[in-house]
Amino acid sequence: MEYELRSQARAIYRLITVTRQWISWHGGIYIKNDDNFQLLTPSHFVRDLSLFSKNNLPYTIKIAVENPKNPAHEPDEFEKKAIEIFKNRGREYWKLEKNLYRYAAPLTFKTECLSCHRWSKEKTIAGCISILLSTDKIKQHLIERRRIINTFFILTFASMIISLSLLIRKWVLNPLNKFKVATQKIKERKYIQVEIKTEDEWHELAETFNDMINKIRNHQEELEAKIREATEKLRTAYEELKKTDQFKSEFFSNISHDLKTPLSAIKGTIDFLLRKNPHDQHLLIAQKNVHKLLQMINTILDITRLEHGQLELNKELFDLRELVEEACVAHQPLAWEKDIKISWEIPPHPLWVEIDPERMYGVISNLIDNAVRFSPPNTEVIVRAFKENDNRVLLEVEDYGPGINSEEKNRIFEKFYHKRSGGLGLGLAISYGIIKAHGGDIWVKDPEGHKGSIFVITLPLKNA
């Protein structure tokens, strides 16, 4: 817009300059005013043209000179600055102010002007020709032009987007959708082929994809055949293992029963002889070993019953405190032999649980026995029983032994795993089965502040 306004102002300036020179070249011209003729000089021409342009032209013209005799030629701030610039060999000066464009160019007196301006001996800058143009029309024109250009670009961009979308759908999305459908079918184990009838990269990709599908299908069929074969072998091995395990359980159960009968007779005979000779060391040793052997046989029978779900529980409502105190007192002699103190912490109120007292006593005794066996001399075994909440009772057996590492904690209740005490390694496995049969839980954790272990049992609390 500024360039166009400047071009218009230059054209007006040149027209005024040439017209002034032409009038000066003729020494002025006469125009008819009513019945008289009036001499028109270049200065009068610009004055009359300025007055005429205010109402008829889209611009105004003014001659501005320094120290004018006519106040109409007094320069304003813009024109003063323009005159200073022209004195320093400037060619033109312009400025855009809101809705107005101001342009100024030098006013010079040339040879043909000397006839009127005789005081000027040589070409000099006398002032400036100031032109004022309104920008309203050209701004409106630019707005319309911008609207047209914007509309053109929007339509062009929309057309490009639509065309690009159609091309993308045809050349990209449709082939991709075929691959998507094929991959979804592969998840359903339906190996379909991708057909793309073009001679470009998509066609090559489809052929490669189809080759891959064929290889996957063949490999899948081979794997399924091997899996079926392996499954059949595993099933056969499992059946054989079940038969072996059943045979083993029946063998242990039968042999335990068969061994228990003569051992009971031997135990009775030894007990009879001890009543006559209570201090016979040989009989005492035999009695101790027979008792130990009977315990081992009962342990094997219990684990066999647990595995087959045949363990019978004679449950009754019982105060757990009595079992804790009885088991702790019973193990005092064994603890005294190793200089170990057994203490128990029980609440003053009853802890009613529905249990098989004999089986539960065996579990508590086993835990206390292990704690005493693995604890070093001059330490303590602590047994605690208390209400965890309104629904459960908590029983803890804490020792100061070597402790149990994390790997053993996950397997300590397995059969035949923990055999450090010299037994069969079935005590904790039987305890685990008995607690589970009572609807409780058992685990082991580390104590705080010292080495050792804490075996924890939880049981459902009953109301008396």
Tab-separated table of C-alpha atoms in Angstrom:
chain	number	residue	atom	x	y	z
A	1	MET	CA	0.000	0.000	0.000
A	2	GLU	CA	2.834	2.366	0.901
A	3	TYR	CA	4.612	1.678	-2.381
A	4	GLU	CA	1.445	2.341	-4.379
A	5	LEU	CA	0.754	5.594	-2.500
A	6	ARG	CA	4.323	6.714	-3.044
A	7	SER	CA	3.991	6.005	-6.767
A	8	GLN	CA	0.810	8.103	-6.933
A	9	ALA	CA	2.437	10.951	-4.986
A	10	ARG	CA	5.494	10.930	-7.273
A	11	ALA	CA	3.245	11.097	-10.321
A	12	ILE	CA	1.332	14.056	-8.853
A	13	TYR	CA	4.594	15.782	-7.928
A	14	ARG	CA	6.033	15.341	-11.415
A	15	LEU	CA	2.808	16.601	-12.983
A	16	ILE	CA	2.838	19.710	-10.782
A	17	THR	CA	6.540	20.309	-11.389
A	18	VAL	CA	6.227	19.982	-15.170
A	19	THR	CA	3.119	22.200	-15.200
A	20	ARG	CA	4.909	24.894	-13.160
A	21	GLN	CA	7.900	24.739	-15.501
A	22	TRP	CA	5.646	24.977	-18.545
A	23	ILE	CA	3.850	28.014	-17.129
A	24	SER	CA	7.178	29.636	-16.204
A	25	TRP	CA	8.601	28.853	-19.646
A	26	HIS	CA	5.684	30.856	-21.184
A	27	GLY	CA	6.154	33.660	-18.631
A	28	GLY	CA	2.769	32.853	-17.155
A	29	ILE	CA	-0.565	32.289	-18.886
A	30	TYR	CA	-3.785	34.301	-19.016
A	31	ILE	CA	-7.089	32.819	-18.077
A	32	LYS	CA	-10.481	34.380	-18.649
A	33	ASN	CA	-12.263	35.542	-15.560
A	34	ASP	CA	-15.682	36.854	-16.515
A	35	ASP	CA	-14.940	39.568	-19.127
A	36	ASN	CA	-11.339	40.063	-18.053
A	37	PHE	CA	-8.133	38.076	-18.405
A	38	GLN	CA	-6.031	37.262	-15.356
A	39	LEU	CA	-2.323	36.315	-15.371
A	40	LEU	CA	-1.718	32.868	-13.851
A	41	THR	CA	1.763	32.252	-12.416
A	42	PRO	CA	3.128	28.847	-11.246
A	43	SER	CA	2.508	29.854	-7.632
A	44	HIS	CA	-1.081	30.881	-8.408
A	45	PHE	CA	-1.541	27.631	-10.291
A	46	VAL	CA	-0.549	25.499	-7.274
A	47	ARG	CA	-2.703	27.654	-4.959
A	48	ASP	CA	-5.771	27.347	-7.135
A	49	LEU	CA	-5.150	23.630	-7.691
A	50	SER	CA	-4.863	23.084	-3.911
A	51	LEU	CA	-8.176	24.865	-3.315
A	52	PHE	CA	-9.782	22.918	-6.130
A	53	SER	CA	-8.428	19.539	-4.887
A	54	LYS	CA	-9.953	19.864	-1.432
A	55	ASN	CA	-13.430	19.132	-2.726
A	56	ASN	CA	-12.810	17.380	-6.052
A	57	LEU	CA	-9.608	15.306	-5.777
A	58	PRO	CA	-8.552	12.472	-3.374
A	59	TYR	CA	-5.441	14.473	-2.449
A	60	THR	CA	-4.357	17.969	-1.442
A	61	ILE	CA	-1.297	19.992	-2.551
A	62	LYS	CA	0.639	22.637	-0.681
A	63	ILE	CA	3.709	24.774	-1.415
A	64	ALA	CA	5.775	25.204	1.761
A	65	VAL	CA	8.768	27.566	1.935
A	66	GLU	CA	10.921	28.949	4.695
A	67	ASN	CA	10.039	32.472	5.918
A	68	PRO	CA	7.085	32.921	3.529
A	69	LYS	CA	5.323	36.232	2.975
A	70	ASN	CA	2.048	34.362	2.518
A	71	PRO	CA	0.960	32.457	5.679
A	72	ALA	CA	-0.585	29.786	3.458
A	73	HIS	CA	2.975	28.668	2.566
A	74	GLU	CA	4.068	28.313	6.220
A	75	PRO	CA	5.570	24.808	6.642
A	76	ASP	CA	4.367	22.450	9.388
A	77	GLU	CA	6.647	20.028	11.328
A	78	PHE	CA	6.563	17.403	8.578
A	79	GLU	CA	7.389	19.967	5.904
A	80	LYS	CA	10.161	21.593	7.969
A	81	LYS	CA	11.848	18.229	8.366
A	82	ALA	CA	11.426	17.556	4.651
A	83	ILE	CA	13.087	20.913	3.751
A	84	GLU	CA	16.041	20.081	6.035
A	85	ILE	CA	16.418	16.709	4.335
A	86	PHE	CA	16.315	18.332	0.867
A	87	LYS	CA	18.995	20.813	1.838
A	88	ASN	CA	21.191	17.797	2.611
A	89	ARG	CA	20.636	16.499	-0.939
A	90	GLY	CA	17.612	14.400	-0.058
A	91	ARG	CA	15.340	13.510	-2.970
A	92	GLU	CA	12.010	12.849	-1.245
A	93	TYR	CA	10.416	12.342	2.173
A	94	TRP	CA	7.262	10.469	3.169
A	95	LYS	CA	5.366	9.369	6.245
A	96	LEU	CA	2.280	7.255	6.967
A	97	GLU	CA	0.042	8.760	9.668
A	98	LYS	CA	-3.072	6.717	10.573
A	99	ASN	CA	-5.380	7.149	7.555
A	100	LEU	CA	-3.183	9.765	5.799
A	101	TYR	CA	-0.093	9.429	3.640
A	102	ARG	CA	2.157	12.491	3.441
A	103	TYR	CA	4.725	12.981	0.695
A	104	ALA	CA	7.150	15.837	0.088
A	105	ALA	CA	9.626	16.558	-2.700
A	106	PRO	CA	11.921	19.576	-3.309
A	107	LEU	CA	10.587	22.875	-4.690
A	108	THR	CA	13.390	24.186	-6.932
A	109	PHE	CA	13.800	27.347	-9.017
A	110	LYS	CA	15.268	26.528	-12.393
A	111	THR	CA	16.300	28.813	-15.271
A	112	GLU	CA	12.769	29.365	-16.570
A	113	CYS	CA	11.692	30.461	-13.064
A	114	LEU	CA	14.159	33.384	-12.924
A	115	SER	CA	11.842	35.616	-14.896
A	116	CYS	CA	9.615	35.872	-11.833
A	117	HIS	CA	12.076	35.099	-9.044
A	118	ARG	CA	14.936	37.393	-9.903
A	119	TRP	CA	16.449	37.272	-6.421
A	120	SER	CA	17.569	33.675	-7.124
A	121	LYS	CA	20.818	33.685	-9.118
A	122	GLU	CA	21.224	29.863	-9.312
A	123	LYS	CA	19.289	26.657	-8.905
A	124	THR	CA	18.427	26.309	-5.208
A	125	ILE	CA	15.997	24.572	-2.811
A	126	ALA	CA	13.289	27.113	-2.105
A	127	GLY	CA	10.974	24.779	-0.143
A	128	CYS	CA	8.924	21.704	-0.821
A	129	ILE	CA	5.812	20.539	-2.558
A	130	SER	CA	3.720	18.699	0.047
A	131	ILE	CA	1.110	16.183	-1.071
A	132	LEU	CA	-1.466	14.638	1.303
A	133	LEU	CA	-3.316	11.490	0.217
A	134	SER	CA	-6.124	9.642	2.035
A	135	THR	CA	-5.520	5.902	2.557
A	136	ASP	CA	-9.165	4.952	3.135
A	137	LYS	CA	-9.930	3.874	-0.421
A	138	ILE	CA	-6.696	1.989	-0.949
A	139	LYS	CA	-7.108	0.277	2.440
A	140	GLN	CA	-10.594	-0.789	1.470
A	141	HIS	CA	-9.212	-1.989	-1.818
A	142	LEU	CA	-6.505	-3.971	0.005
A	143	ILE	CA	-9.093	-5.480	2.367
A	144	GLU	CA	-11.118	-6.628	-0.607
A	145	ARG	CA	-8.001	-7.941	-2.291
A	146	ARG	CA	-6.962	-9.746	0.908
A	147	ARG	CA	-10.440	-11.253	1.208
A	148	ILE	CA	-10.239	-12.500	-2.356
A	149	ILE	CA	-6.730	-13.873	-1.833
A	150	ASN	CA	-7.739	-15.547	1.453
A	151	THR	CA	-10.778	-17.066	-0.171
A	152	PHE	CA	-8.618	-18.302	-3.020
A	153	PHE	CA	-6.062	-19.820	-0.642
A	154	ILE	CA	-8.771	-21.415	1.521
A	155	LEU	CA	-10.449	-22.967	-1.501
A	156	THR	CA	-7.093	-24.048	-2.886
A	157	PHE	CA	-6.016	-25.494	0.463
A	158	ALA	CA	-9.357	-27.278	0.900
A	159	SER	CA	-9.080	-28.696	-2.601
A	160	MET	CA	-5.542	-29.852	-1.889
A	161	ILE	CA	-6.615	-31.460	1.418
A	162	ILE	CA	-9.539	-33.241	-0.216
A	163	SER	CA	-7.375	-34.408	-3.108
A	164	LEU	CA	-4.601	-35.465	-0.748
A	165	SER	CA	-7.105	-37.302	1.466
A	166	LEU	CA	-8.496	-39.180	-1.512
A	167	LEU	CA	-5.002	-40.072	-2.691
A	168	ILE	CA	-3.913	-41.145	0.789
A	169	ARG	CA	-7.044	-43.253	1.168
A	170	LYS	CA	-6.488	-44.891	-2.189
A	171	TRP	CA	-2.723	-45.385	-2.108
A	172	VAL	CA	-2.009	-45.686	1.640
A	173	LEU	CA	-5.032	-46.319	3.863
A	174	ASN	CA	-6.702	-48.983	1.746
A	175	PRO	CA	-3.535	-51.147	1.538
A	176	LEU	CA	-2.871	-50.577	5.233
A	177	ASN	CA	-6.405	-51.623	6.063
A	178	LYS	CA	-5.864	-54.885	4.192
A	179	PHE	CA	-2.765	-55.555	6.279
A	180	LYS	CA	-4.703	-54.637	9.443
A	181	VAL	CA	-7.494	-57.087	8.622
A	182	ALA	CA	-4.910	-59.780	7.857
A	183	THR	CA	-3.101	-59.269	11.193
A	184	GLN	CA	-6.405	-59.408	13.100
A	185	LYS	CA	-7.213	-62.685	11.362
A	186	ILE	CA	-3.767	-64.001	12.328
A	187	LYS	CA	-4.665	-63.387	15.990
A	188	GLU	CA	-7.678	-65.645	15.385
A	189	ARG	CA	-5.343	-68.179	13.741
A	190	LYS	CA	-6.900	-67.539	10.342
A	191	TYR	CA	-4.014	-67.166	7.919
A	192	ILE	CA	-5.399	-65.124	5.008
A	193	GLN	CA	-3.492	-63.650	2.072
A	194	VAL	CA	-3.189	-59.925	1.287
A	195	GLU	CA	-4.040	-59.095	-2.341
A	196	ILE	CA	-2.828	-55.750	-3.735
A	197	LYS	CA	-3.121	-55.483	-7.531
A	198	THR	CA	-0.558	-52.785	-8.195
A	199	GLU	CA	3.000	-52.711	-9.461
A	200	ASP	CA	4.549	-50.667	-6.693
A	201	GLU	CA	6.102	-51.128	-3.249
A	202	TRP	CA	2.769	-52.159	-1.756
A	203	HIS	CA	2.622	-55.155	-4.070
A	204	GLU	CA	6.150	-56.194	-3.067
A	205	LEU	CA	5.268	-55.750	0.621
A	206	ALA	CA	2.126	-57.860	0.174
A	207	GLU	CA	4.109	-60.687	-1.428
A	208	THR	CA	6.653	-60.582	1.413
A	209	PHE	CA	3.826	-60.518	3.962
A	210	ASN	CA	2.122	-63.507	2.341
A	211	ASP	CA	5.392	-65.460	2.372
A	212	MET	CA	5.752	-64.665	6.054
A	213	ILE	CA	2.167	-65.839	6.711
A	214	ASN	CA	2.831	-69.123	4.976
A	215	LYS	CA	5.972	-69.683	7.052
A	216	ILE	CA	4.124	-68.801	10.267
A	217	ARG	CA	1.286	-71.166	9.399
A	218	ASN	CA	3.681	-74.027	8.628
A	219	HIS	CA	5.669	-73.319	11.780
A	220	GLN	CA	2.458	-73.155	13.825
A	221	GLU	CA	1.307	-76.499	12.491
A	222	GLU	CA	4.701	-78.047	13.336
A	223	LEU	CA	4.576	-76.570	16.840
A	224	GLU	CA	1.041	-77.814	17.419
A	225	ALA	CA	2.057	-81.292	16.323
A	226	LYS	CA	5.054	-81.242	18.685
A	227	ILE	CA	2.890	-79.862	21.497
A	228	ARG	CA	0.331	-82.615	21.001
A	229	GLU	CA	3.097	-85.194	21.074
A	230	ALA	CA	4.713	-83.646	24.160
A	231	THR	CA	1.335	-83.308	25.874
A	232	GLU	CA	0.600	-86.944	25.286
A	233	LYS	CA	3.971	-87.900	26.731
A	234	LEU	CA	3.410	-85.650	29.730
A	235	ARG	CA	-0.051	-87.105	30.277
A	236	THR	CA	1.355	-90.622	30.181
A	237	ALA	CA	4.195	-89.650	32.526
A	238	TYR	CA	1.731	-87.923	34.845
A	239	GLU	CA	-0.492	-90.979	34.993
A	240	GLU	CA	2.510	-93.124	35.743
A	241	LEU	CA	3.666	-90.637	38.374
A	242	LYS	CA	0.230	-90.639	39.967
A	243	LYS	CA	0.277	-94.422	40.092
A	244	THR	CA	3.793	-94.339	41.563
A	245	ASP	CA	2.810	-91.706	44.117
A	246	GLN	CA	-0.303	-93.653	45.041
A	247	PHE	CA	1.761	-96.834	45.328
A	248	LYS	CA	4.288	-94.974	47.480
A	249	SER	CA	1.586	-93.610	49.765
A	250	GLU	CA	-0.079	-96.993	50.047
A	251	PHE	CA	3.289	-98.603	50.655
A	252	PHE	CA	4.169	-96.175	53.450
A	253	SER	CA	0.695	-96.468	54.916
A	254	ASN	CA	0.700	-100.274	54.832
A	255	ILE	CA	4.250	-100.671	56.058
A	256	SER	CA	3.620	-98.132	58.801
A	257	HIS	CA	0.588	-100.085	59.963
A	258	ASP	CA	2.522	-103.333	59.704
A	259	LEU	CA	5.453	-101.883	61.663
A	260	LYS	CA	3.255	-100.252	64.257
A	261	THR	CA	1.756	-103.572	65.439
A	262	PRO	CA	5.016	-105.359	66.385
A	263	LEU	CA	6.477	-102.105	67.724
A	264	SER	CA	3.483	-101.675	70.000
A	265	ALA	CA	4.061	-105.220	71.254
A	266	ILE	CA	7.775	-104.498	71.778
A	267	LYS	CA	6.935	-101.271	73.588
A	268	GLY	CA	4.502	-103.106	75.866
A	269	THR	CA	7.088	-105.758	76.689
A	270	ILE	CA	9.759	-103.118	77.446
A	271	ASP	CA	7.337	-101.175	79.616
A	272	PHE	CA	6.501	-104.399	81.521
A	273	LEU	CA	10.178	-105.194	82.062
A	274	LEU	CA	10.916	-101.610	83.178
A	275	ARG	CA	8.294	-101.874	85.886
A	276	LYS	CA	10.338	-104.736	87.346
A	277	ASN	CA	13.754	-103.170	86.641
A	278	PRO	CA	13.158	-99.368	86.396
A	279	HIS	CA	16.882	-98.572	86.396
A	280	ASP	CA	17.978	-100.959	83.681
A	281	GLN	CA	19.882	-98.735	81.220
A	282	HIS	CA	19.513	-101.128	78.306
A	283	LEU	CA	15.746	-101.189	78.730
A	284	LEU	CA	15.628	-97.402	79.023
A	285	ILE	CA	17.599	-97.015	75.775
A	286	ALA	CA	15.340	-99.534	74.032
A	287	GLN	CA	12.224	-97.737	75.319
A	288	LYS	CA	13.535	-94.374	74.049
A	289	ASN	CA	14.292	-95.737	70.574
A	290	VAL	CA	10.981	-97.583	70.333
A	291	HIS	CA	9.209	-94.368	71.276
A	292	LYS	CA	11.164	-92.448	68.623
A	293	LEU	CA	10.392	-95.104	66.011
A	294	LEU	CA	6.669	-94.963	66.828
A	295	GLN	CA	6.752	-91.186	66.435
A	296	MET	CA	8.326	-91.560	62.989
A	297	ILE	CA	5.692	-94.101	61.973
A	298	ASN	CA	2.885	-91.819	63.193
A	299	THR	CA	4.458	-88.940	61.271
A	300	ILE	CA	4.487	-90.964	58.037
A	301	LEU	CA	0.852	-91.974	58.617
A	302	ASP	CA	-0.156	-88.334	59.216
A	303	ILE	CA	1.525	-87.016	56.062
A	304	THR	CA	-0.094	-89.813	54.044
A	305	ARG	CA	-3.532	-88.925	55.423
A	306	LEU	CA	-2.957	-85.237	54.694
A	307	GLU	CA	-2.008	-85.957	51.082
A	308	HIS	CA	-5.173	-87.965	50.567
A	309	GLY	CA	-7.413	-85.626	52.539
A	310	GLN	CA	-8.146	-88.353	55.083
A	311	LEU	CA	-6.840	-86.625	58.203
A	312	GLU	CA	-9.577	-86.801	60.821
A	313	LEU	CA	-9.931	-83.855	63.180
A	314	ASN	CA	-11.841	-84.150	66.448
A	315	LYS	CA	-12.626	-80.482	66.876
A	316	GLU	CA	-13.940	-78.920	70.061
A	317	LEU	CA	-14.071	-75.470	71.597
A	318	PHE	CA	-10.801	-75.070	73.455
A	319	ASP	CA	-8.820	-72.328	75.209
A	320	LEU	CA	-5.585	-71.953	73.251
A	321	ARG	CA	-3.795	-70.665	76.356
A	322	GLU	CA	-3.934	-74.112	77.970
A	323	LEU	CA	-2.167	-75.750	74.998
A	324	VAL	CA	0.532	-73.069	74.965
A	325	GLU	CA	1.243	-73.386	78.673
A	326	GLU	CA	1.183	-77.209	78.588
A	327	ALA	CA	3.559	-77.392	75.596
A	328	CYS	CA	5.991	-74.869	77.145
A	329	VAL	CA	6.092	-76.736	80.464
A	330	ALA	CA	6.594	-80.081	78.702
A	331	HIS	CA	9.674	-78.767	76.869
A	332	GLN	CA	11.321	-77.221	79.919
A	333	PRO	CA	13.591	-80.263	80.605
A	334	LEU	CA	14.904	-80.230	77.026
A	335	ALA	CA	15.551	-76.479	77.309
A	336	TRP	CA	17.336	-76.820	80.660
A	337	GLU	CA	19.758	-79.275	79.097
A	338	LYS	CA	20.903	-76.487	76.711
A	339	ASP	CA	20.642	-73.621	79.248
A	340	ILE	CA	17.743	-72.146	77.300
A	341	LYS	CA	14.835	-70.344	78.919
A	342	ILE	CA	11.293	-70.925	77.673
A	343	SER	CA	8.823	-68.132	78.456
A	344	TRP	CA	5.270	-67.680	77.363
A	345	GLU	CA	3.112	-64.574	77.088
A	346	ILE	CA	-0.638	-65.140	77.160
A	347	PRO	CA	-3.523	-62.756	77.933
A	348	PRO	CA	-5.648	-63.048	81.087
A	349	HIS	CA	-8.828	-63.701	79.084
A	350	PRO	CA	-9.534	-66.995	77.246
A	351	LEU	CA	-8.659	-67.469	73.576
A	352	TRP	CA	-11.431	-69.746	72.356
A	353	VAL	CA	-10.712	-71.644	69.159
A	354	GLU	CA	-12.405	-74.636	67.540
A	355	ILE	CA	-9.567	-77.134	67.161
A	356	ASP	CA	-8.458	-80.714	67.562
A	357	PRO	CA	-6.498	-80.260	70.821
A	358	GLU	CA	-4.246	-83.277	70.247
A	359	ARG	CA	-3.292	-82.233	66.711
A	360	MET	CA	-2.824	-78.564	67.665
A	361	TYR	CA	-0.695	-79.568	70.669
A	362	GLY	CA	1.507	-81.533	68.268
A	363	VAL	CA	1.940	-78.460	66.028
A	364	ILE	CA	2.869	-76.167	68.965
A	365	SER	CA	5.206	-78.813	70.401
A	366	ASN	CA	6.937	-79.244	67.044
A	367	LEU	CA	7.583	-75.483	66.748
A	368	ILE	CA	8.880	-75.208	70.321
A	369	ASP	CA	11.024	-78.321	69.867
A	370	ASN	CA	12.614	-76.867	66.702
A	371	ALA	CA	13.191	-73.501	68.402
A	372	VAL	CA	14.982	-75.173	71.344
A	373	ARG	CA	17.070	-77.427	69.094
A	374	PHE	CA	18.326	-74.589	66.874
A	375	SER	CA	18.880	-71.986	69.612
A	376	PRO	CA	22.364	-71.501	71.092
A	377	PRO	CA	22.891	-71.848	74.875
A	378	ASN	CA	21.984	-68.976	77.202
A	379	THR	CA	19.244	-67.677	74.930
A	380	GLU	CA	15.466	-67.634	75.156
A	381	VAL	CA	12.477	-69.098	73.328
A	382	ILE	CA	9.373	-66.926	73.594
A	383	VAL	CA	5.849	-68.185	72.879
A	384	ARG	CA	3.087	-65.574	72.513
A	385	ALA	CA	-0.667	-65.977	72.051
A	386	PHE	CA	-3.058	-63.022	71.693
A	387	LYS	CA	-6.039	-61.699	69.786
A	388	GLU	CA	-5.060	-60.160	66.462
A	389	ASN	CA	-8.576	-58.742	65.990
A	390	ASP	CA	-12.167	-59.771	66.713
A	391	ASN	CA	-11.951	-62.650	64.237
A	392	ARG	CA	-8.491	-64.180	64.589
A	393	VAL	CA	-5.994	-65.413	67.158
A	394	LEU	CA	-2.246	-65.034	66.635
A	395	LEU	CA	0.366	-67.502	67.966
A	396	GLU	CA	4.116	-66.765	67.685
A	397	VAL	CA	7.187	-68.851	68.534
A	398	GLU	CA	10.357	-66.724	68.553
A	399	ASP	CA	13.934	-68.006	68.931
A	400	TYR	CA	17.501	-66.628	68.817
A	401	GLY	CA	18.857	-69.263	66.433
A	402	PRO	CA	20.753	-68.831	63.158
A	403	GLY	CA	17.633	-67.732	61.303
A	404	ILE	CA	16.217	-68.851	57.949
A	405	ASN	CA	17.235	-67.287	54.616
A	406	SER	CA	14.679	-66.050	52.114
A	407	GLU	CA	15.047	-69.073	49.807
A	408	GLU	CA	14.318	-71.510	52.648
A	409	LYS	CA	11.335	-69.452	53.821
A	410	ASN	CA	9.551	-70.257	50.569
A	411	ARG	CA	10.210	-74.019	50.859
A	412	ILE	CA	10.467	-74.722	54.564
A	413	PHE	CA	6.980	-76.244	54.719
A	414	GLU	CA	7.672	-78.703	51.884
A	415	LYS	CA	8.074	-82.445	52.611
A	416	PHE	CA	11.603	-83.739	53.239
A	417	TYR	CA	13.117	-80.248	52.733
A	418	HIS	CA	14.113	-79.210	56.270
A	419	LYS	CA	16.096	-82.093	57.856
A	420	ARG	CA	18.708	-80.292	59.959
A	421	SER	CA	17.359	-81.790	63.187
A	422	GLY	CA	18.065	-85.317	61.976
A	423	GLY	CA	14.387	-86.258	61.527
A	424	LEU	CA	12.414	-87.071	58.404
A	425	GLY	CA	11.814	-83.429	57.460
A	426	LEU	CA	8.042	-83.889	57.747
A	427	GLY	CA	7.254	-81.995	60.957
A	428	LEU	CA	6.697	-78.556	59.402
A	429	ALA	CA	4.881	-80.060	56.409
A	430	ILE	CA	2.468	-81.855	58.779
A	431	SER	CA	2.063	-78.689	60.857
A	432	TYR	CA	1.263	-76.712	57.714
A	433	GLY	CA	-1.399	-79.249	56.672
A	434	ILE	CA	-2.994	-79.330	60.136
A	435	ILE	CA	-3.171	-75.521	60.388
A	436	LYS	CA	-4.702	-75.270	56.893
A	437	ALA	CA	-7.232	-77.959	57.851
A	438	HIS	CA	-8.278	-75.730	60.779
A	439	GLY	CA	-8.865	-72.765	58.447
A	440	GLY	CA	-5.727	-70.966	59.596
A	441	ASP	CA	-2.363	-70.011	58.171
A	442	ILE	CA	1.305	-70.445	59.136
A	443	TRP	CA	4.464	-68.671	57.986
A	444	VAL	CA	7.912	-67.622	59.191
A	445	LYS	CA	9.398	-64.131	59.492
A	446	ASP	CA	12.547	-62.434	60.811
A	447	PRO	CA	12.557	-60.852	64.287
A	448	GLU	CA	13.585	-57.240	64.847
A	449	GLY	CA	16.904	-56.473	66.507
A	450	HIS	CA	18.460	-59.953	66.589
A	451	LYS	CA	19.090	-63.107	64.584
A	452	GLY	CA	16.565	-65.902	64.716
A	453	SER	CA	13.109	-66.791	63.453
A	454	ILE	CA	9.482	-66.214	64.368
A	455	PHE	CA	6.960	-68.862	63.322
A	456	VAL	CA	3.472	-67.323	63.143
A	457	ILE	CA	0.122	-69.167	63.264
A	458	THR	CA	-3.299	-67.572	62.809
A	459	LEU	CA	-6.560	-69.351	63.737
A	460	PRO	CA	-10.214	-68.292	63.595
A	461	LEU	CA	-11.453	-66.917	66.930
A	462	LYS	CA	-14.678	-68.402	68.317
A	463	ASN	CA	-17.062	-67.033	70.907
A	464	ALA	CA	-17.406	-69.225	73.991
